[in-house]
Tab-separated table of N, CA and C in Angstrom:
chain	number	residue	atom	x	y	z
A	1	UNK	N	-36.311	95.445	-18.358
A	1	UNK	CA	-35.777	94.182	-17.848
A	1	UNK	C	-35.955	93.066	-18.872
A	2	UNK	N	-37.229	92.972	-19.693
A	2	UNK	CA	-37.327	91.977	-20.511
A	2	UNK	C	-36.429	92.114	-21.426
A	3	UNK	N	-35.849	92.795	-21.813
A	3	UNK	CA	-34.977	93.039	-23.290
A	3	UNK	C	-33.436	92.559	-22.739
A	4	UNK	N	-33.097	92.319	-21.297
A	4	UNK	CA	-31.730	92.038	-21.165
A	4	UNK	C	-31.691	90.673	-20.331
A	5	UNK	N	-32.833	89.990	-20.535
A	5	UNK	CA	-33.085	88.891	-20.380
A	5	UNK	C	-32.670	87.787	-21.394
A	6	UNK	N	-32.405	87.841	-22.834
A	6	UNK	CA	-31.828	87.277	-23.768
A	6	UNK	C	-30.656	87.118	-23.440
A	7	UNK	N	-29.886	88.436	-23.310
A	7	UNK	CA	-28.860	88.461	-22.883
A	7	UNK	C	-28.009	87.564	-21.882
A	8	UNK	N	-29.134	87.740	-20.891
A	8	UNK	CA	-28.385	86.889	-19.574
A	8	UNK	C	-28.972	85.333	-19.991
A	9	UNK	N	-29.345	85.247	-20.385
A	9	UNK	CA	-29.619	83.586	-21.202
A	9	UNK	C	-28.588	83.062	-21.950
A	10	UNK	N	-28.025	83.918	-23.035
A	10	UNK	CA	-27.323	83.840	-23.946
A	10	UNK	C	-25.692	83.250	-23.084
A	11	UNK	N	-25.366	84.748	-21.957
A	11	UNK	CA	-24.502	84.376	-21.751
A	11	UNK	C	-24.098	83.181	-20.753
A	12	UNK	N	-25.101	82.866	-19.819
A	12	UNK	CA	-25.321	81.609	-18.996
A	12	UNK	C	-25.021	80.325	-19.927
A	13	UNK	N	-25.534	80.471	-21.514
A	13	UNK	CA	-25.632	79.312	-22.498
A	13	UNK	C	-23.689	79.229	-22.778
A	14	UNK	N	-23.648	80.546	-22.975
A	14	UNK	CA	-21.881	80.433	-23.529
A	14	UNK	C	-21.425	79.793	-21.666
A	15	UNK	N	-21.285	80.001	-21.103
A	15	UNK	CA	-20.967	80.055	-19.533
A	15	UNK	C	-20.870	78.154	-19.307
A	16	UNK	N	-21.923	77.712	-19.518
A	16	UNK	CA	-22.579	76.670	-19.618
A	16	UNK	C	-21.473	75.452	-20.428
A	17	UNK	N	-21.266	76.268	-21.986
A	17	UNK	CA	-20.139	75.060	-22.660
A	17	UNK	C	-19.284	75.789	-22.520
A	18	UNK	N	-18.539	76.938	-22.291
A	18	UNK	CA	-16.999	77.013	-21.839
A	18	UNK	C	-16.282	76.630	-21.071
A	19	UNK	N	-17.225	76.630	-19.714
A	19	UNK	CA	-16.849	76.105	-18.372
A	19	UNK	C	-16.224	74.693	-18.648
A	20	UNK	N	-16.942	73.856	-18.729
A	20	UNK	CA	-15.857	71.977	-19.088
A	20	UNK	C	-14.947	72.102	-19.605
A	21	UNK	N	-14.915	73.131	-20.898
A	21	UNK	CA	-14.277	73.486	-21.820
A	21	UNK	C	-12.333	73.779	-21.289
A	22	UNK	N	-12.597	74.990	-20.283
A	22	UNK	CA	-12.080	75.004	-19.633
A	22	UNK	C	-11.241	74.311	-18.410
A	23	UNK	N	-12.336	73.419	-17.842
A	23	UNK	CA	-11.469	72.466	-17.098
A	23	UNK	C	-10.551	71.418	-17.493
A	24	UNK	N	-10.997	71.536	-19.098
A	24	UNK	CA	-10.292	70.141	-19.685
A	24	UNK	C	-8.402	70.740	-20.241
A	25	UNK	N	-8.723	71.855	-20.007
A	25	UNK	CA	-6.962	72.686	-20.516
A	25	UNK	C	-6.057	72.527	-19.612
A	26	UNK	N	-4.666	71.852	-19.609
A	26	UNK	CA	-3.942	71.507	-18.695
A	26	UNK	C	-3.670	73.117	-17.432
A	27	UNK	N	-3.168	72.789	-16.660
A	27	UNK	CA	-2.778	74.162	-15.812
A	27	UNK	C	-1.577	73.957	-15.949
A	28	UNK	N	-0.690	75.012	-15.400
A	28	UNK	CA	0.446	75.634	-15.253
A	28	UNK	C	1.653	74.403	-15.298
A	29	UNK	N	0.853	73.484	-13.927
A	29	UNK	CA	1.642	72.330	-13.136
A	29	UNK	C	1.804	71.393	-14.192
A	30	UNK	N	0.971	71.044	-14.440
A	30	UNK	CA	0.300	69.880	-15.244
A	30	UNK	C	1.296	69.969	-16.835
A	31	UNK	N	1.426	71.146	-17.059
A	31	UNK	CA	2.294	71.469	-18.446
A	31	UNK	C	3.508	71.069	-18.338
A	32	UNK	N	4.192	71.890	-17.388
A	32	UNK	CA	5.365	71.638	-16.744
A	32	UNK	C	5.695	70.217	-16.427
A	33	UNK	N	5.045	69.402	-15.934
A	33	UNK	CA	5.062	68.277	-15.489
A	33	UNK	C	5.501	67.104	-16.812
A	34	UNK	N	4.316	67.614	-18.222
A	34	UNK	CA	4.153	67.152	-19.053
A	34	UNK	C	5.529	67.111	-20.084
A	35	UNK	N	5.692	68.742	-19.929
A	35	UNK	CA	7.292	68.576	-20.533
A	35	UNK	C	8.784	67.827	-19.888
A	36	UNK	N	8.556	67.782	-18.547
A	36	UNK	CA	10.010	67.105	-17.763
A	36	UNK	C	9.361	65.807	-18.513
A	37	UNK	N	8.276	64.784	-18.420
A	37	UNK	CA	8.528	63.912	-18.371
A	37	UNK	C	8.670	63.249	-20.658
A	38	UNK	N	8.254	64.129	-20.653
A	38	UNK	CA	8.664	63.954	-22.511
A	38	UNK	C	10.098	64.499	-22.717
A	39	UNK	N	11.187	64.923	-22.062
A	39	UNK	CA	12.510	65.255	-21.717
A	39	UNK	C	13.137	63.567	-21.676
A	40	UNK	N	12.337	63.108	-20.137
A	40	UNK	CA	12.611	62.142	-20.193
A	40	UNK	C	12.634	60.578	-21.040
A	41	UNK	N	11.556	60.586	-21.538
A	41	UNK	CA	11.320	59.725	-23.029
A	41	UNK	C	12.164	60.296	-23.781
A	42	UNK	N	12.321	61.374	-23.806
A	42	UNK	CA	13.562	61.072	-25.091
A	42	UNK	C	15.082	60.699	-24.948
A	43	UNK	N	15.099	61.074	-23.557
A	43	UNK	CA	16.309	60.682	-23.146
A	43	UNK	C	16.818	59.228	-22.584
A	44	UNK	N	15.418	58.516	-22.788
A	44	UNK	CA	15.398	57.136	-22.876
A	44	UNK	C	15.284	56.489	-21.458
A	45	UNK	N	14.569	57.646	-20.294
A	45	UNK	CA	14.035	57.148	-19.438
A	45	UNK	C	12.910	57.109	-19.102
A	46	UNK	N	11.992	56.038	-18.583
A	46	UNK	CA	10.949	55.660	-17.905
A	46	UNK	C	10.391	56.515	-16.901
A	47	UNK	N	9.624	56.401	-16.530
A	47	UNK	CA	8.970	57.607	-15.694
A	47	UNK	C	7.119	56.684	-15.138
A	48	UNK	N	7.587	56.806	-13.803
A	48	UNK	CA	6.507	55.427	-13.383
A	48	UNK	C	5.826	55.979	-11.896
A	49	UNK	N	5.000	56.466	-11.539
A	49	UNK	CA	4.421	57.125	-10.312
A	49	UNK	C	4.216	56.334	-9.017
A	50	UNK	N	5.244	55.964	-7.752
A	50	UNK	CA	4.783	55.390	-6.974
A	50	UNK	C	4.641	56.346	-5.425
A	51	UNK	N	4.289	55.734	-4.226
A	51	UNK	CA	3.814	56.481	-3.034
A	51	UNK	C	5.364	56.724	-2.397
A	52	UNK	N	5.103	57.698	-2.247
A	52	UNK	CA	6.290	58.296	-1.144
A	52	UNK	C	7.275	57.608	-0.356
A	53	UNK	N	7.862	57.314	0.078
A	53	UNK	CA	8.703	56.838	1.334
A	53	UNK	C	7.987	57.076	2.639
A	54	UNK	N	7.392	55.981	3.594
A	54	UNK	CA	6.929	56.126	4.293
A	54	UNK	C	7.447	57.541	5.286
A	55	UNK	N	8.617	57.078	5.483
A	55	UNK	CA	9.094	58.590	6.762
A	55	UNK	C	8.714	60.134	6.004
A	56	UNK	N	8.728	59.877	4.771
A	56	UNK	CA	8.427	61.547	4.128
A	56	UNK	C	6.414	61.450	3.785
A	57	UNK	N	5.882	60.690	4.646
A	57	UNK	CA	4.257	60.763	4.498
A	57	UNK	C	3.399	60.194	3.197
A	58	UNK	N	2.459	60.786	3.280
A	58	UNK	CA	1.249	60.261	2.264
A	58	UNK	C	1.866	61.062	0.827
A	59	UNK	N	1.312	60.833	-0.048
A	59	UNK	CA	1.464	61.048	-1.142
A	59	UNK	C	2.230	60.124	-2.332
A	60	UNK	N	2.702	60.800	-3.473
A	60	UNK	CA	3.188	60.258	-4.963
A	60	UNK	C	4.263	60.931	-5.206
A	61	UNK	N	5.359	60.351	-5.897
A	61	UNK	CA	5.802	61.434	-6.569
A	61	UNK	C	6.562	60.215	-8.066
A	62	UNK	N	7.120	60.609	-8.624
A	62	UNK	CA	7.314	60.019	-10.011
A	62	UNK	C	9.133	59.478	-10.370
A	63	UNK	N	9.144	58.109	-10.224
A	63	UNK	CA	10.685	57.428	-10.226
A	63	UNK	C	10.899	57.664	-11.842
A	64	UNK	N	12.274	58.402	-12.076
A	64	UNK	CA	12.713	58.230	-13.354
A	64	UNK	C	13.434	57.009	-13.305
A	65	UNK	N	13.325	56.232	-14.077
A	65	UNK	CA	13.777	54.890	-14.459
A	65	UNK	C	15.051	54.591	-15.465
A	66	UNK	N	16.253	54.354	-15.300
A	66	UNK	CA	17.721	54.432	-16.502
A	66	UNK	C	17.724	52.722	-16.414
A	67	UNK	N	17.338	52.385	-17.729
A	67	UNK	CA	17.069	50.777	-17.846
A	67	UNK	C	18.660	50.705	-17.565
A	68	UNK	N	18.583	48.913	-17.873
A	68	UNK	CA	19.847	48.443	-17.320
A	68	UNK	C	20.350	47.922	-18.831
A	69	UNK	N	21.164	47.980	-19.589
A	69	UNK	CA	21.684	47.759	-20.299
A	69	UNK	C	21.672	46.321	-20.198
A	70	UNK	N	22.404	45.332	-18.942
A	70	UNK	CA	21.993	43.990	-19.454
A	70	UNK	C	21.882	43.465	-18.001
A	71	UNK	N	20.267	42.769	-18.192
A	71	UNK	CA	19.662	42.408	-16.947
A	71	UNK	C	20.153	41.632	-16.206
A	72	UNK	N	20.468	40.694	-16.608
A	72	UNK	CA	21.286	39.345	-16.220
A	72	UNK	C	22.515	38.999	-15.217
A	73	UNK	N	22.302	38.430	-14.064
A	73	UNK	CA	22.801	38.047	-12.998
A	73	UNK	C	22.852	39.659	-11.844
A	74	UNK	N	21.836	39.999	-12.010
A	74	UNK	CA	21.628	41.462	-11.138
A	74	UNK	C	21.501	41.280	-9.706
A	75	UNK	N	21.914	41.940	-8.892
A	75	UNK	CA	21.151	41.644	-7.782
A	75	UNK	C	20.532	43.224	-7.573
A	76	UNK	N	19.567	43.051	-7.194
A	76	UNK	CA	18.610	44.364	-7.481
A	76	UNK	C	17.260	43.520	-5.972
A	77	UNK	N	16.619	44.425	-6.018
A	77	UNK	CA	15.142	44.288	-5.183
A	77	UNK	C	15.791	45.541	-3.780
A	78	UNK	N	16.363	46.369	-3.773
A	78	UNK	CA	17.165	47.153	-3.197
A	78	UNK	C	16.636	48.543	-3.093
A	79	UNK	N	16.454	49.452	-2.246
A	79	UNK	CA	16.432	51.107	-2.242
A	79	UNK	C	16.639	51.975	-0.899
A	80	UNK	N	16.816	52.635	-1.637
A	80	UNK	CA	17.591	54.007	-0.624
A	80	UNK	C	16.577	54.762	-0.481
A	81	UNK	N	16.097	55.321	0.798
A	81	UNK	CA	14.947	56.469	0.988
A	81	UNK	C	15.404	57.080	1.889
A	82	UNK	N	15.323	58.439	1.303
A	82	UNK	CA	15.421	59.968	2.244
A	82	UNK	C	14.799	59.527	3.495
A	83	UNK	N	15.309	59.823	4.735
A	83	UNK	CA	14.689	59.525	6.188
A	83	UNK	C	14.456	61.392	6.679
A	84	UNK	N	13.604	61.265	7.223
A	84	UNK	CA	13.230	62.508	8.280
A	84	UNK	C	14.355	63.172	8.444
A	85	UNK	N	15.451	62.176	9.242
A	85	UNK	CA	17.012	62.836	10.364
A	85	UNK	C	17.845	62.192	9.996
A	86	UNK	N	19.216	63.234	9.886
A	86	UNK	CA	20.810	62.343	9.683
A	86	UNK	C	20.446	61.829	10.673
A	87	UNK	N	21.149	60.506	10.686
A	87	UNK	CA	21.792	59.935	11.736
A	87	UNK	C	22.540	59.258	11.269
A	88	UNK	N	24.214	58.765	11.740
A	88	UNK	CA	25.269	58.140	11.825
A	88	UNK	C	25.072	57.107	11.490
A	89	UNK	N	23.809	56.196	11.829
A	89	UNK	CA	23.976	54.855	11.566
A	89	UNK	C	23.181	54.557	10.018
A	90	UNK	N	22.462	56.007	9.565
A	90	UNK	CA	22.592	55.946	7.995
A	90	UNK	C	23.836	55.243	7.003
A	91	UNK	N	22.751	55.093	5.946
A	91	UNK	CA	23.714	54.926	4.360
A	91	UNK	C	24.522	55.917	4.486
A	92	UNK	N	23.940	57.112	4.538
A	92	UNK	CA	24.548	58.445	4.295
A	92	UNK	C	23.776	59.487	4.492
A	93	UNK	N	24.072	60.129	5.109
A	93	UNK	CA	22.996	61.495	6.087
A	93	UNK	C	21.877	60.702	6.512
A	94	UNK	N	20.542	61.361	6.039
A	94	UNK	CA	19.317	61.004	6.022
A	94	UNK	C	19.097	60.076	5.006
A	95	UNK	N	19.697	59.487	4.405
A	95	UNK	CA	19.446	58.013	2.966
A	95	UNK	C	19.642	56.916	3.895
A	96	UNK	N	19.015	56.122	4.040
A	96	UNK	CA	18.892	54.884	4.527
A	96	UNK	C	18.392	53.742	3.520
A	97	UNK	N	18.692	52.570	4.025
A	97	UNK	CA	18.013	51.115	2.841
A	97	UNK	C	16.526	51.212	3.661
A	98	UNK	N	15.815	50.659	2.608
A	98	UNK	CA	14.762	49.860	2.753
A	98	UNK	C	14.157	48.818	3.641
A	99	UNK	N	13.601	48.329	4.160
A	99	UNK	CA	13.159	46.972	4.752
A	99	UNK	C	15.200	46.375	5.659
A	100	UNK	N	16.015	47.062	5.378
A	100	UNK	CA	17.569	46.617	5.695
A	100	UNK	C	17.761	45.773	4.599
A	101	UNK	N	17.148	45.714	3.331
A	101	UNK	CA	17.649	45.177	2.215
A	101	UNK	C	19.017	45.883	1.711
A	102	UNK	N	19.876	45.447	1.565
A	102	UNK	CA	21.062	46.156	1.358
A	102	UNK	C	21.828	46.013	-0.261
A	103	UNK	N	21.945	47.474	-1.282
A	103	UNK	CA	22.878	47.026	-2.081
A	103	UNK	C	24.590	46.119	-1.935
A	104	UNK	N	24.924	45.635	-2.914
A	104	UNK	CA	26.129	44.828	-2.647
A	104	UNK	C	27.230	46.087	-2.375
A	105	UNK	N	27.893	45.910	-1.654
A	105	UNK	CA	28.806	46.428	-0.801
A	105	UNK	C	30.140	47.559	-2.087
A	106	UNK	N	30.066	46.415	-3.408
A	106	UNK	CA	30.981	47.074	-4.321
A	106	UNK	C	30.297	48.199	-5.279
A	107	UNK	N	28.841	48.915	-4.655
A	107	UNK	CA	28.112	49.775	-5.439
A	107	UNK	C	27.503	50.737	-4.283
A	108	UNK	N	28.551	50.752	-3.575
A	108	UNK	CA	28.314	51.408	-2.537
A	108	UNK	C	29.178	52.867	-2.676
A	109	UNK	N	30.217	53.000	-2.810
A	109	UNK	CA	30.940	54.339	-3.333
A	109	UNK	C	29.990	54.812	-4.090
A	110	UNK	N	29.503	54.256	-5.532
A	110	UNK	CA	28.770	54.982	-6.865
A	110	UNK	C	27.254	55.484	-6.264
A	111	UNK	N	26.484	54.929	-4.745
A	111	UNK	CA	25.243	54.934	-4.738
A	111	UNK	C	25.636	56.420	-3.444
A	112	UNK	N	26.703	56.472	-3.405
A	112	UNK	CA	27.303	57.594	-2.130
A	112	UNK	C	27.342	59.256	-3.116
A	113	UNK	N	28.635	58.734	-4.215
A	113	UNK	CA	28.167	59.756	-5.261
A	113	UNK	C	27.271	60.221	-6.036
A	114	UNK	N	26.074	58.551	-6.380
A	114	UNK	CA	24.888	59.594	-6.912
A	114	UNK	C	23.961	60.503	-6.122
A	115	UNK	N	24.023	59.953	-4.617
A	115	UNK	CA	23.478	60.373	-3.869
A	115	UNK	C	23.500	62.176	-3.755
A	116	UNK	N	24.918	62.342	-3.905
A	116	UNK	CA	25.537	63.571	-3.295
A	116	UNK	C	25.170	64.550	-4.915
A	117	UNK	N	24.776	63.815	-6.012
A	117	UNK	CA	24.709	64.675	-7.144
A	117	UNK	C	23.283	64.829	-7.648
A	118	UNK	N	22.068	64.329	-6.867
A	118	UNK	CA	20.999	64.350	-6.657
A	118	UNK	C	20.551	65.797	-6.577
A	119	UNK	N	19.369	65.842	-7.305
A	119	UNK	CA	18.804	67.096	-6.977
A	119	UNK	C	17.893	67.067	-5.541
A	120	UNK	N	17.748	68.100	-4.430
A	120	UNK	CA	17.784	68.241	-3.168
A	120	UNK	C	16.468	67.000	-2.647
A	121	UNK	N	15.120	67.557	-3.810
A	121	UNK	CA	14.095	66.882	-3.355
A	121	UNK	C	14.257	65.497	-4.397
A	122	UNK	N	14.662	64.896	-4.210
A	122	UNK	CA	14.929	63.248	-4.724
A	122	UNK	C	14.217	62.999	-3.456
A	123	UNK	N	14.423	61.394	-3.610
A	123	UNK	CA	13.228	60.819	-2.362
A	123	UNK	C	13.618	59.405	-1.944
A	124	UNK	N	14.186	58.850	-3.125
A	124	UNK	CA	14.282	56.790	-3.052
A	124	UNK	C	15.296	56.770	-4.463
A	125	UNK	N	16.223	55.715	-4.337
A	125	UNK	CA	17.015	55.637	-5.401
A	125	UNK	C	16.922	54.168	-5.688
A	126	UNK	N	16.100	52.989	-6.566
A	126	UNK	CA	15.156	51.962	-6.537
A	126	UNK	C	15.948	51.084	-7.607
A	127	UNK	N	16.663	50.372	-7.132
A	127	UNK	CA	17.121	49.129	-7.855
A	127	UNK	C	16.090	47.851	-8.435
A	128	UNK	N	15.368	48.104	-9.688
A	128	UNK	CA	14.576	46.931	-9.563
A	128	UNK	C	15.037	46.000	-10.975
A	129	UNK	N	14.103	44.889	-11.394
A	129	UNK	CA	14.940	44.128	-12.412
A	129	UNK	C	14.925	45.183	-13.614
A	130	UNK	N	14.092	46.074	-13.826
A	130	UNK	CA	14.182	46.640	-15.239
A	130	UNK	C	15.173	47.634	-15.279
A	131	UNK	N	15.491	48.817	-14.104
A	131	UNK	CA	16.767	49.639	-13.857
A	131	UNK	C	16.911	50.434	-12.719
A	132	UNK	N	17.799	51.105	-12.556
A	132	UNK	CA	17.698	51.829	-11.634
A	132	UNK	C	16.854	53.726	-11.862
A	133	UNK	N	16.171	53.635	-10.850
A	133	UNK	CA	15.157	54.794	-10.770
A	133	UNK	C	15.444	55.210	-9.124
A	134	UNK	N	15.412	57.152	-9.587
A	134	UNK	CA	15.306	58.162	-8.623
A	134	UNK	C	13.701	58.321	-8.758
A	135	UNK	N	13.391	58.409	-7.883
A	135	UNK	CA	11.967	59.228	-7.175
A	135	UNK	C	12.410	60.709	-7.163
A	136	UNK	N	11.329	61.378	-7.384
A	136	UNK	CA	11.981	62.635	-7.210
A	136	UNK	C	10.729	63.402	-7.652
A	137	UNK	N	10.331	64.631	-6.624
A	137	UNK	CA	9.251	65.049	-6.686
A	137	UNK	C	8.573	66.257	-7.794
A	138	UNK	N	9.715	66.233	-8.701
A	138	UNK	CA	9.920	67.421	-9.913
A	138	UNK	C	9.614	68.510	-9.553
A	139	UNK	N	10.360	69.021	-8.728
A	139	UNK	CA	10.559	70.570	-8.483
A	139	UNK	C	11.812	71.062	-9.156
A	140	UNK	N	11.918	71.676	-9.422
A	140	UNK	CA	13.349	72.872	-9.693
A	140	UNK	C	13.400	72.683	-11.344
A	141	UNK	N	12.041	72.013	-12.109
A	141	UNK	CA	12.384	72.619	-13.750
A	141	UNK	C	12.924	71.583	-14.042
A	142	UNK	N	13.400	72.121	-15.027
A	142	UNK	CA	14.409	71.622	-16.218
A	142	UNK	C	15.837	71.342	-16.216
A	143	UNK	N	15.986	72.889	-14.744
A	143	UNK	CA	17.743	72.507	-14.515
A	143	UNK	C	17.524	70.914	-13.760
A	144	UNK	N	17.011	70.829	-12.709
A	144	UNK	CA	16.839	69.838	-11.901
A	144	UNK	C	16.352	68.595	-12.532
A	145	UNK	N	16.148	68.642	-13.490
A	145	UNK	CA	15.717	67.462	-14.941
A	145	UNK	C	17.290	67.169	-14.939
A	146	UNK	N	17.876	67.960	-15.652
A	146	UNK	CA	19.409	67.724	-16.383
A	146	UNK	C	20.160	67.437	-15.429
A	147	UNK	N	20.339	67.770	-14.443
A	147	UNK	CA	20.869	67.523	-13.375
A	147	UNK	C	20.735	65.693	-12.663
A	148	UNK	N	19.876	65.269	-12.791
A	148	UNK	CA	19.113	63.985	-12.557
A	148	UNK	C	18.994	63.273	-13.685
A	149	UNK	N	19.094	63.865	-15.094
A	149	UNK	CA	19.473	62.818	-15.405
A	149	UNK	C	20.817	62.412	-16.106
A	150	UNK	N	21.358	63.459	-15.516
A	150	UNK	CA	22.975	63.035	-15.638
A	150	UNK	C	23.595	62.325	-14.779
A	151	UNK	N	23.086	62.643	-13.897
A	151	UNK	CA	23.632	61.670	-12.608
A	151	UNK	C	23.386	60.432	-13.082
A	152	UNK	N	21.798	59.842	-13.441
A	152	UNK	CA	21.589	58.608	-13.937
A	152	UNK	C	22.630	58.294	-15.145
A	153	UNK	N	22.603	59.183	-16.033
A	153	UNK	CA	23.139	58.166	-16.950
A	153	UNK	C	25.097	57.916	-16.932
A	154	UNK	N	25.736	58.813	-15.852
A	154	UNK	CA	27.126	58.563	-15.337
A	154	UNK	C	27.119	57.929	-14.394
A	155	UNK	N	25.974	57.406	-13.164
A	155	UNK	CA	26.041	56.191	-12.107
A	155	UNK	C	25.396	55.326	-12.707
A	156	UNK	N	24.754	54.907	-13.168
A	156	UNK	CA	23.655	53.432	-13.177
A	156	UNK	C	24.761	52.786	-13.763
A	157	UNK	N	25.477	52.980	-15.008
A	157	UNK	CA	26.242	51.829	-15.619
A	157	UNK	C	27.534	51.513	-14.607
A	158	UNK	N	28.146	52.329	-14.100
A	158	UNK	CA	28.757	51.998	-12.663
A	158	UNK	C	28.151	51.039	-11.946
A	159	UNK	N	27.353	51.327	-11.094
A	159	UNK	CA	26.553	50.554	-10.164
A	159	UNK	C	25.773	49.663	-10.812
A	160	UNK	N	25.472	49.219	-12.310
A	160	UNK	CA	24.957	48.047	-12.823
A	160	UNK	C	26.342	47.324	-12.885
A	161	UNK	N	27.523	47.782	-12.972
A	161	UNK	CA	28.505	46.451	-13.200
A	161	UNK	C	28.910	46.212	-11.953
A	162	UNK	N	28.524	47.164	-10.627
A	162	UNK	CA	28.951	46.555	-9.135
A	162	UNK	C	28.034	45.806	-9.120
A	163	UNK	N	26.778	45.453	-9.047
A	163	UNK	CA	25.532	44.813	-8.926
A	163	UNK	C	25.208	43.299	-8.997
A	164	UNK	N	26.693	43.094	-10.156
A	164	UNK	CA	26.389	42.044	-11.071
A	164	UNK	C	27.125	40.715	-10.550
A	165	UNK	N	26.302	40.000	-10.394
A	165	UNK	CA	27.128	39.073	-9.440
A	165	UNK	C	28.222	38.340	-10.653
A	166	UNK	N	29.090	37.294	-10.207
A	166	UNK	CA	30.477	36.951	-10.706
A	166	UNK	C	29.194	35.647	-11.244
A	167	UNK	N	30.066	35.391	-13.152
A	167	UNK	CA	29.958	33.937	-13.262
A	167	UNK	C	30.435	32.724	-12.656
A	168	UNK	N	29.773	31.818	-12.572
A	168	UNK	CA	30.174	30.239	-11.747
A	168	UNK	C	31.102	30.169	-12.155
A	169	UNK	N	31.887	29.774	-11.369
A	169	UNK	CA	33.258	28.824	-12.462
A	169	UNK	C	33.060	27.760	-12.160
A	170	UNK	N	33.350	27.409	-13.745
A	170	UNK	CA	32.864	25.698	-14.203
A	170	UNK	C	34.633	25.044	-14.069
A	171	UNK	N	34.301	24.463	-13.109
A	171	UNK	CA	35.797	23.278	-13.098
A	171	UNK	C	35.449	22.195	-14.297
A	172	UNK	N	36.459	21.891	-14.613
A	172	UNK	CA	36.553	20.764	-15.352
A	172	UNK	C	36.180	19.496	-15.243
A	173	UNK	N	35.969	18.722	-15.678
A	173	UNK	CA	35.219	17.521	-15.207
A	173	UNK	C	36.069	16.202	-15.508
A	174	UNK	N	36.715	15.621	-14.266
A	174	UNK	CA	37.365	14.176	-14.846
A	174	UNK	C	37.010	13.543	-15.518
């Protein structure tokens, strides 16, 4: 017994610094996760972690963000969230507004079609001053990457020029 007592020392000692060692190596999720969202940086979207939509519960999931080309005279403070149940008096199926904050009426077709070109688990479609961002809980890979962010980058510039309110017109001055 004394002679395999080193042994079990030795390996408790390796056991000892591998273990942290180990916890500190991303997992499976965590990789995956890491690559959609460096997809997204290069594709020149933002990627910003907020809480769920109340009707879909507790938790996070991560808004890709398609800046707005030009900020100015926006009307934005606006979003669409997946609800529990169609119902009729929806945006559209289960997509409903926010607080009844409502996009402007002429970005309403483009917010119908991005809707419908959404990958399944999307969540909130978030008009704010910097751009428009899908929530979306990154399931389905890479296809479901490309998929989302094509949609973004063929609706947002649509629905940034419905958005945009009209310049004053300056009458002339006697």
């Amino acid at each position: 017994m004394s002679e395999w007592l080193p042994v079990i020392i030795i390996g408790f000692a390796i056991a000892l610094v591998l273990g942290p060692v180990m916890w500190l190596k991303p997992n499976q999720r965590d990789s995956r996760l890491a690559d959609l969202r460096g997809r997204a940086a290069k594709a020149g979207i933002t990627v910003q972690i907020q809480t769920l939509p109340a009707a879909l519960g507790e938790g996070t999931a991560a808004v890709y963000c398609y800046r707005w080309n030009d900020r100015k005279r926006l009307q934005v403070g606006w979003a669409l969230q997946r609800q529990r149940i169609n119902h009729e008096m929806n945006f559209a199926g289960n997509w409903d507004w926010r607080n009844s904050v409502k996009a402007p009426q002429a970005a309403w077709q483009y917010l119908h079609q991005l809707v419908d070109s959404l990958p399944s688990d999307c969540c909130a479609i978030i008009a704010t001053d910097v751009g428009l961002g899908v929530q979306w809980q990154e399931n389905g890979g890479v296809k479901a990457f490309s998929q989302l962010s094509d949609s973004l980058a063929e609706y947002a510039p649509l629905i940034e020029e419905a958005v945009r309110r009209a310049n004053p017109i300056k009458l002339p001055e006697d």
